[in-house]
Short mmCIF file of C-alpha atoms (C1' of nucleotides) in Angstrom, two decimals:
data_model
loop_
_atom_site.label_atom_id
_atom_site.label_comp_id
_atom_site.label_asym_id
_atom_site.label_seq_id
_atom_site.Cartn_x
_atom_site.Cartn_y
_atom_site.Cartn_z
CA UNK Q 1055 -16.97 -64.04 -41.62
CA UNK Q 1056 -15.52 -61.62 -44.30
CA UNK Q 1057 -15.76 -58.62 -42.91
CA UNK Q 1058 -16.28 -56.03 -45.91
CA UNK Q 1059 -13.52 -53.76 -46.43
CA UNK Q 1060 -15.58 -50.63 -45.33
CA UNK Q 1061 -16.18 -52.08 -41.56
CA UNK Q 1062 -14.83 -50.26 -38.98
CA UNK Q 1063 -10.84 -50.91 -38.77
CA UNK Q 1064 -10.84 -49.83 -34.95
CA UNK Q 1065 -7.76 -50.38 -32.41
CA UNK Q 1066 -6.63 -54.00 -33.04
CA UNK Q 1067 -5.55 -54.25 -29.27
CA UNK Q 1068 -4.54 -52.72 -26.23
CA UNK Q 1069 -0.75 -52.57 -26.31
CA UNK Q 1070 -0.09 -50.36 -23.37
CA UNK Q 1071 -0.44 -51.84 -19.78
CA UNK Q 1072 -0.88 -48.31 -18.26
CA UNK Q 1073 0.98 -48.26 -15.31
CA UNK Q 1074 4.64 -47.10 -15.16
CA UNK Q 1075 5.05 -43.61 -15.12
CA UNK Q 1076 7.94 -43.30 -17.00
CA UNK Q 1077 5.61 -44.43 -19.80
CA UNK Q 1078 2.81 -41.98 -20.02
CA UNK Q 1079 1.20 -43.40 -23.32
CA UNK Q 1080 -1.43 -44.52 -21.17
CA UNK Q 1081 -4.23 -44.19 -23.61
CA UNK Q 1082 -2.40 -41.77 -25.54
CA UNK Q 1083 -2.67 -44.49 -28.99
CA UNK Q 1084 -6.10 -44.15 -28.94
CA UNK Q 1085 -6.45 -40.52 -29.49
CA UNK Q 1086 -3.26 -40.82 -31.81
CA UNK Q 1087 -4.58 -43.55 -33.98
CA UNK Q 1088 -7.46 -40.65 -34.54
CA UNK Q 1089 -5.11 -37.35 -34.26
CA UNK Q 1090 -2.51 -39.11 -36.21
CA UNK Q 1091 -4.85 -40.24 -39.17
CA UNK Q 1092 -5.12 -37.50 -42.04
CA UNK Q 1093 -8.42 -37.84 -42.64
CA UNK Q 1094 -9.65 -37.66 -39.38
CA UNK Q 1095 -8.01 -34.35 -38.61
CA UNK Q 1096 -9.08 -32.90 -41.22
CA UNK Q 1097 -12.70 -33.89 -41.16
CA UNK Q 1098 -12.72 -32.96 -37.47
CA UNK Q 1099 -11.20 -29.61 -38.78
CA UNK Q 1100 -13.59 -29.14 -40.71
CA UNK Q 1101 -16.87 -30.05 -38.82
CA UNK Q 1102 -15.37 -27.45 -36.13
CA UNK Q 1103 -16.56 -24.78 -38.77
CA UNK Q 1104 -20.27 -26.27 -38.15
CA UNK Q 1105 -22.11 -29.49 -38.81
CA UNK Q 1106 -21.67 -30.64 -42.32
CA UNK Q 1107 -23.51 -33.23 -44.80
CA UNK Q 1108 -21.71 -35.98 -46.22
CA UNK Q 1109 -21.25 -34.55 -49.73
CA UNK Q 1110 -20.01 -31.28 -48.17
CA UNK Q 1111 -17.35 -32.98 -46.20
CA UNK Q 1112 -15.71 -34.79 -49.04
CA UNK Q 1113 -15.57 -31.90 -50.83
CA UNK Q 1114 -14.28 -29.48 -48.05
CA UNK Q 1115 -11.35 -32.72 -47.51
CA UNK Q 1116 -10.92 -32.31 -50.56
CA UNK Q 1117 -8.73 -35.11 -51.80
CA UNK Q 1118 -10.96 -38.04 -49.57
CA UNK Q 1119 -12.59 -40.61 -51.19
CA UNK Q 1120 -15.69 -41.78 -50.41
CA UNK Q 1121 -14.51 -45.40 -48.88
CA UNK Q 1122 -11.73 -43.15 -46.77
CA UNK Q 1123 -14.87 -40.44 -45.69
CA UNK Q 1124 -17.27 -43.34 -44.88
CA UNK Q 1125 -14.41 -45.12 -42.69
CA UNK Q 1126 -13.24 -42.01 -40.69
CA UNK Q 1127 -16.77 -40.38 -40.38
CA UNK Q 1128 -17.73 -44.12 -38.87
CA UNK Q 1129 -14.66 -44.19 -36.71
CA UNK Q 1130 -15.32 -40.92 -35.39
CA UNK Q 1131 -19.04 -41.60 -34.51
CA UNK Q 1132 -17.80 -44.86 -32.80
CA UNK Q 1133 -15.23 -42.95 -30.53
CA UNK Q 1134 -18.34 -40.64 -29.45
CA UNK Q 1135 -16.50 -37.57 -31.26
CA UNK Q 1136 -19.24 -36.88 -33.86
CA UNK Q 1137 -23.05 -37.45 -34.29
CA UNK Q 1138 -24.31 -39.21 -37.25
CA UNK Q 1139 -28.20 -37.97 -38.05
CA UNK Q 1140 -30.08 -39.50 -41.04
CA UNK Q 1141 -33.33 -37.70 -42.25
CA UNK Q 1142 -35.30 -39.94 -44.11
CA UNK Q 1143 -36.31 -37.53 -46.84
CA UNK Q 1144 -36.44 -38.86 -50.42
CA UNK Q 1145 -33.05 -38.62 -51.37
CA UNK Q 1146 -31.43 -39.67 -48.20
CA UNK Q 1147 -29.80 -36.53 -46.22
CA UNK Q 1148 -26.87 -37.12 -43.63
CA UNK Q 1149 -25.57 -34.68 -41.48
CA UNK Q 1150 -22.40 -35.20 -38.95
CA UNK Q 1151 -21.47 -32.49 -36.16
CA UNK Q 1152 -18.70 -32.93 -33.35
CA UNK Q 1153 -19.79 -34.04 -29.72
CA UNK Q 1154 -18.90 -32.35 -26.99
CA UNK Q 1155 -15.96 -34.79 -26.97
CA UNK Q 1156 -15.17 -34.27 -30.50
CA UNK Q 1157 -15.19 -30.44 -30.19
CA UNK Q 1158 -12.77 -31.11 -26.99
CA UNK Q 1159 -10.20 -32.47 -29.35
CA UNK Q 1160 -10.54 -29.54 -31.49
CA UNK Q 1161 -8.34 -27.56 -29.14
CA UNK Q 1162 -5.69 -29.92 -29.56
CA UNK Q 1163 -5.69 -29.87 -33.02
CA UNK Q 1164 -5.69 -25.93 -32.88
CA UNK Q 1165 -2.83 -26.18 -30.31
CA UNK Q 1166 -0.89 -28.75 -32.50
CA UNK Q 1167 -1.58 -26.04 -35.89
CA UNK Q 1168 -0.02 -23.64 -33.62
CA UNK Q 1169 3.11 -25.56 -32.84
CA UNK Q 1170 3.36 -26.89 -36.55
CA UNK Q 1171 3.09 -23.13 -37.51
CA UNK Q 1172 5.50 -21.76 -34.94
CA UNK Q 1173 8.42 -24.24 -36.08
CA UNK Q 1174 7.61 -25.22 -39.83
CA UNK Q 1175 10.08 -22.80 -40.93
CA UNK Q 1176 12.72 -24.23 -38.53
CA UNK Q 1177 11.80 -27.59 -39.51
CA UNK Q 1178 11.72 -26.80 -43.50
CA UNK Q 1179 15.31 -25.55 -42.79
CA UNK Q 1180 16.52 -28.53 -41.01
CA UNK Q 1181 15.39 -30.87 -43.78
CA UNK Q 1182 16.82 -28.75 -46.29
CA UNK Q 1183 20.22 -29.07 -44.17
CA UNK Q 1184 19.77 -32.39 -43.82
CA UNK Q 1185 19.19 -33.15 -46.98
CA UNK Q 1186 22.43 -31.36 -48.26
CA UNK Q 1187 24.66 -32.86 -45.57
CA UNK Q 1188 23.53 -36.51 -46.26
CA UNK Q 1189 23.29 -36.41 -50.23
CA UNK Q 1190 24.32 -40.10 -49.82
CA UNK Q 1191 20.49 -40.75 -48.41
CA UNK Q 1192 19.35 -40.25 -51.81
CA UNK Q 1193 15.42 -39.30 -51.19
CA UNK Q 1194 12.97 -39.59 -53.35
CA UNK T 844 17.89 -45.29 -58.46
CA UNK T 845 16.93 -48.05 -56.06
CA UNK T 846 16.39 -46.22 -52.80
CA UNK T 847 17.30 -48.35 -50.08
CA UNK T 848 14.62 -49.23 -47.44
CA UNK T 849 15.99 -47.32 -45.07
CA UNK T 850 16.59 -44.18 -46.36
CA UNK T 851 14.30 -41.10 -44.92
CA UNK T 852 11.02 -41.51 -45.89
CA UNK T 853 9.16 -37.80 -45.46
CA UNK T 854 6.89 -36.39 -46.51
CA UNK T 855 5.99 -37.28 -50.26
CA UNK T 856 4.27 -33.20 -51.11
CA UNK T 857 2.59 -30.56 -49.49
CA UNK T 858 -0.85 -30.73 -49.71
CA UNK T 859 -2.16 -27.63 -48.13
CA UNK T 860 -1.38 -24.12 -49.97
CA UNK T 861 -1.38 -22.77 -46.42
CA UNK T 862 -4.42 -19.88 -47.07
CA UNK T 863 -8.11 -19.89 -46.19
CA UNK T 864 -8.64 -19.25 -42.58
CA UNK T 865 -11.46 -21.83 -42.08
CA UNK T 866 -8.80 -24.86 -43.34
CA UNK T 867 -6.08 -23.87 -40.33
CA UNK T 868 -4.25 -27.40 -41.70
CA UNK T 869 -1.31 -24.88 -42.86
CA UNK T 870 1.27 -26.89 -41.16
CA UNK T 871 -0.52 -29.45 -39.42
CA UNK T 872 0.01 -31.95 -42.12
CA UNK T 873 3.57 -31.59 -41.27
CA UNK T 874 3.28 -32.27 -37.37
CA UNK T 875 0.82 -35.13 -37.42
CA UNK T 876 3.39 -36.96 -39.75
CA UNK T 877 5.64 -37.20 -37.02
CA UNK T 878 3.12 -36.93 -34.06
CA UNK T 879 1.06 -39.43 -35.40
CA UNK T 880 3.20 -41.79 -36.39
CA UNK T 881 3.40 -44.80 -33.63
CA UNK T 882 7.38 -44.61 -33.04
CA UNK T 883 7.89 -41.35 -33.51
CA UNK T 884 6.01 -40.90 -30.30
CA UNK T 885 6.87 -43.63 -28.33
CA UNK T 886 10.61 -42.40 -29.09
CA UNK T 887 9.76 -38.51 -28.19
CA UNK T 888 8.62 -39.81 -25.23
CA UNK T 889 11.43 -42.13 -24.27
CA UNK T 890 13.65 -38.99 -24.63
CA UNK T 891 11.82 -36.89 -22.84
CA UNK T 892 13.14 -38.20 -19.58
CA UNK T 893 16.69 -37.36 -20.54
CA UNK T 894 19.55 -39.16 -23.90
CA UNK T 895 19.00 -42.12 -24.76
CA UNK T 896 21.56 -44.58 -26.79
CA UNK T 897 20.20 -46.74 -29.73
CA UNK T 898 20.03 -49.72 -27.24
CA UNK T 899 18.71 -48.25 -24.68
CA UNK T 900 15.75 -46.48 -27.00
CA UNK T 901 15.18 -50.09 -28.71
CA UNK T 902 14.99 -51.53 -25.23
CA UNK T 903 12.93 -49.10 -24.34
CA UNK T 904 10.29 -48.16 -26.56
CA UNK T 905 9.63 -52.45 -27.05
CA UNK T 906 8.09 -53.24 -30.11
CA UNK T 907 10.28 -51.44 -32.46
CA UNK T 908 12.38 -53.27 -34.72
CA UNK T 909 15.97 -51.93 -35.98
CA UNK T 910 14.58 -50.84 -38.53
CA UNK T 911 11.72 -48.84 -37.54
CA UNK T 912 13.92 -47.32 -34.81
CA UNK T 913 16.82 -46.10 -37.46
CA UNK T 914 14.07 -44.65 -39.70
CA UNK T 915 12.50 -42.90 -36.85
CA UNK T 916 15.29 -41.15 -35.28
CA UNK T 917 16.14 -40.41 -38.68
CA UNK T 918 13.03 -38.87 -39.26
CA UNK T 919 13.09 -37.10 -35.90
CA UNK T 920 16.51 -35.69 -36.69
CA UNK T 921 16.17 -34.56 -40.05
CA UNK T 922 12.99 -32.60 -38.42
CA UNK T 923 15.55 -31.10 -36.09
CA UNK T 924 13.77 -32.56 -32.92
CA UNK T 925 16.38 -34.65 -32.20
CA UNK T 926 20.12 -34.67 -32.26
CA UNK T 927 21.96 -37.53 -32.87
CA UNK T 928 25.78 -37.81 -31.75
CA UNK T 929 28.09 -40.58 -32.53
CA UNK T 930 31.53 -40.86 -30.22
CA UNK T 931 33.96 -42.16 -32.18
CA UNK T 932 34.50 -45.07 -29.78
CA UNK T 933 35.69 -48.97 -30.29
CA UNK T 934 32.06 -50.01 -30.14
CA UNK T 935 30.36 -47.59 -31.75
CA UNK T 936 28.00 -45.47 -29.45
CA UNK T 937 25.46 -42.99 -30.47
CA UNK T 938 23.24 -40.77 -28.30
CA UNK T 939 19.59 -39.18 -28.98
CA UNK T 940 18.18 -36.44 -27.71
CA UNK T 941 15.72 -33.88 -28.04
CA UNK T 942 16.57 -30.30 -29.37
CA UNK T 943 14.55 -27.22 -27.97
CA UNK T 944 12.06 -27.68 -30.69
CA UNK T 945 11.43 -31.63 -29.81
CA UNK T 946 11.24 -30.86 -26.28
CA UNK T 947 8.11 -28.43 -27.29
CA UNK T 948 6.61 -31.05 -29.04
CA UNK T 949 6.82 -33.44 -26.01
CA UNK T 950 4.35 -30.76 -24.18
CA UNK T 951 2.02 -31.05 -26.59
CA UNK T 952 2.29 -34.99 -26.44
CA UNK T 953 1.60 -34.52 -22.78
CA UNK T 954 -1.76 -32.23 -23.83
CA UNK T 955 -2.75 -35.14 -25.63
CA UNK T 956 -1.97 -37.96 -22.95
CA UNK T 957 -4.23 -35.80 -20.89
CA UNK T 958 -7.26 -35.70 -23.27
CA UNK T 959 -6.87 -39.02 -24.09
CA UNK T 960 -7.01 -39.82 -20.24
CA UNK T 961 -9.54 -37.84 -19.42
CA UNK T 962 -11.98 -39.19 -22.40
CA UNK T 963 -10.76 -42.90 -22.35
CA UNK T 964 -13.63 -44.17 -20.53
CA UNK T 965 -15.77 -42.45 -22.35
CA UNK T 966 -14.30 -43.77 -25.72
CA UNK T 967 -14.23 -46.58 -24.51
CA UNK T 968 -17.82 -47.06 -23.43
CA UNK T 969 -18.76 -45.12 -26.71
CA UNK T 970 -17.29 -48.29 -29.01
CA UNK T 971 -18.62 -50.75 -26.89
CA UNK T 972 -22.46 -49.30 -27.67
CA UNK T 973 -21.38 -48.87 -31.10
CA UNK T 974 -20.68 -52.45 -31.48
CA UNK T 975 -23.79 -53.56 -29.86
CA UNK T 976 -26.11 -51.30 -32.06
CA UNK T 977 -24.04 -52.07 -34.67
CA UNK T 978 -24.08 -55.68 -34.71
CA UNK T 979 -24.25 -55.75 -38.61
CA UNK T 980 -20.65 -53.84 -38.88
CA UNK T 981 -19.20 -57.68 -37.79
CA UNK T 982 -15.76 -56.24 -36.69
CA UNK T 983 -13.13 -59.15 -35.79
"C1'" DC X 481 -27.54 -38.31 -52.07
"C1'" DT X 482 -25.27 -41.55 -49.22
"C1'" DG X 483 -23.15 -45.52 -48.84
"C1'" DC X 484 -21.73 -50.54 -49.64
"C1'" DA X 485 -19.09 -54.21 -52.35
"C1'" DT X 486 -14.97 -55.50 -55.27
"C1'" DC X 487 -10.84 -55.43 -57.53
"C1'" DC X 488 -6.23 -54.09 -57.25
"C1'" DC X 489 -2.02 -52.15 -56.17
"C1'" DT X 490 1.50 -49.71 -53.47
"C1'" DG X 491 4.08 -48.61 -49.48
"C1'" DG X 492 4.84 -49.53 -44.57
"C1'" DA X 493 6.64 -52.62 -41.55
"C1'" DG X 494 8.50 -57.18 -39.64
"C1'" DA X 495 12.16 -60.82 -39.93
"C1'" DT X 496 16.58 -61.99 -41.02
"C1'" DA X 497 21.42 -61.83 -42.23
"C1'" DC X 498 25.56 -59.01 -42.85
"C1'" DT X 499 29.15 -55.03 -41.74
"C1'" DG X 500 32.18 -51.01 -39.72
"C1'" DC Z 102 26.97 -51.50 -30.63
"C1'" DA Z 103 24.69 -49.36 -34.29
"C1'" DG Z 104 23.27 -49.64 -38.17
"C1'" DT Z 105 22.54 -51.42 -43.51
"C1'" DA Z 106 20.67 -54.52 -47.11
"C1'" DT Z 107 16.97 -57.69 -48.74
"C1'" DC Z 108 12.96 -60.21 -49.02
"C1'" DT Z 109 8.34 -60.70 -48.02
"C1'" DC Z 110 3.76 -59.91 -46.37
"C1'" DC Z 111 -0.39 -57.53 -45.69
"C1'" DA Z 112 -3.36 -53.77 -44.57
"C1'" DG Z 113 -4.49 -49.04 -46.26
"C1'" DG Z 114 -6.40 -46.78 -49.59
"C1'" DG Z 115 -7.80 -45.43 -54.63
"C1'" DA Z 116 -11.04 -46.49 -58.51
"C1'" DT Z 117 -15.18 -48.16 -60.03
"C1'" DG Z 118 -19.77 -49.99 -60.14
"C1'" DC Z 119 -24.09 -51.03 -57.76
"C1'" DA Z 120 -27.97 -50.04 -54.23
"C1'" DG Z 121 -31.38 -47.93 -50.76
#
DNA sequence: CTGCATCCCTGGAGATACTG
DNA sequence: CAGTATCTCCAGGGATGCAG
């Protein structure tokens, strides 16, 4: 088969049973295998600002290459959270904007910048303490 | 040096100088280091119902190996999320749990359970058209 | 401009064996 | 029980070159 290495990855399988309660990761991997990847937030960051063309995105990520942009963007228009549109003028013009869906997980990642914002001082702090109380875990 | 392979991991440099309004990835980085990391989860929410002992958490969680679990909590408790306590006992026995800050983040884990609940099916059904008009993208 | 194909290399993670 | 120490493997991801 030999799948080429810019394929979609996707979720390799269902780990998650969904039933006991005391267990509510119900689906919860498959949002976190997007909210958890870098690249996704960020491109889902920034496509909240508007719709955006391919060359924009990578360099508003700043830092993505274009394997890494071509994988998420494709993830992402897989999961139904953004729209891929090609216009077939000469040189080929791509656009991606969120879905409804996508825009939906905006608020997450807004309420997760929030959180991150409210305790990254605290949590700076406790790594610094951490740090100087276990010297022995040398870091880095 | 020769860092052992379990020493705390963390993150490598911050990425983000934390400044233009329309990147609001100040801190996020941060967050979705821990939140969307696999374990890390799993474990917040394992100790959101209450302590938890190494055991139990391995038991628990299912899947995690020593390892991951050790570098995890470790993670987790340099963050300040959780606490870890050791009583001095014959058999050694250590207890988790969440601080005040951890037990925040579990709400926002539960934000994203919800989401991922409510869109599942429509995930879902979006990666199964995918695949079909996407035949070429030969994933598996 | 947008994207695909390769090469290549590092770090994340599992398995296993040992210790206070 | 609760880790620690190694070894190993492989997928994630960067760099580069080619193509529609």
């Amino acid at each position: 088969m030999s799948p080429t290495h810019t394929d979609v990855p996707m979720a390799p399988a269902e780990l998650d049973p969904c039933g006991m309660p005391d267990h509510p990761d119900c689906g919860i991997r498959d949002v976190l295998d997007r909210v958890g990847d870098k690249w996704s937030v960020l491109v889902v960051v920034e496509l909240a600002s508007g719709p955006r063309r391919f060359g924009e995105l990578q360099r508003a990520v700043d830092g993505i290459s274009q394997r890494m942009l071509t994988l998420t963007v494709r993830r992402l228009e897989r999961d139904g959270l953004v729209t891929r549109t090609v216009y077939p003028t000469v040189p080929a013009q791509v656009d991606y904007r969120l879905t409804d869906t996508g825009a939906s997980l905006t608020h997450l990642v807004k309420a997760l910048a929030d959180w991150s914002l409210r305790h990254r001082e605290a949590i700076a702090a406790s790594r610094h303490l951490y740090d100087q109380t276990h010297p022995d875990h040398d870091i880095r």
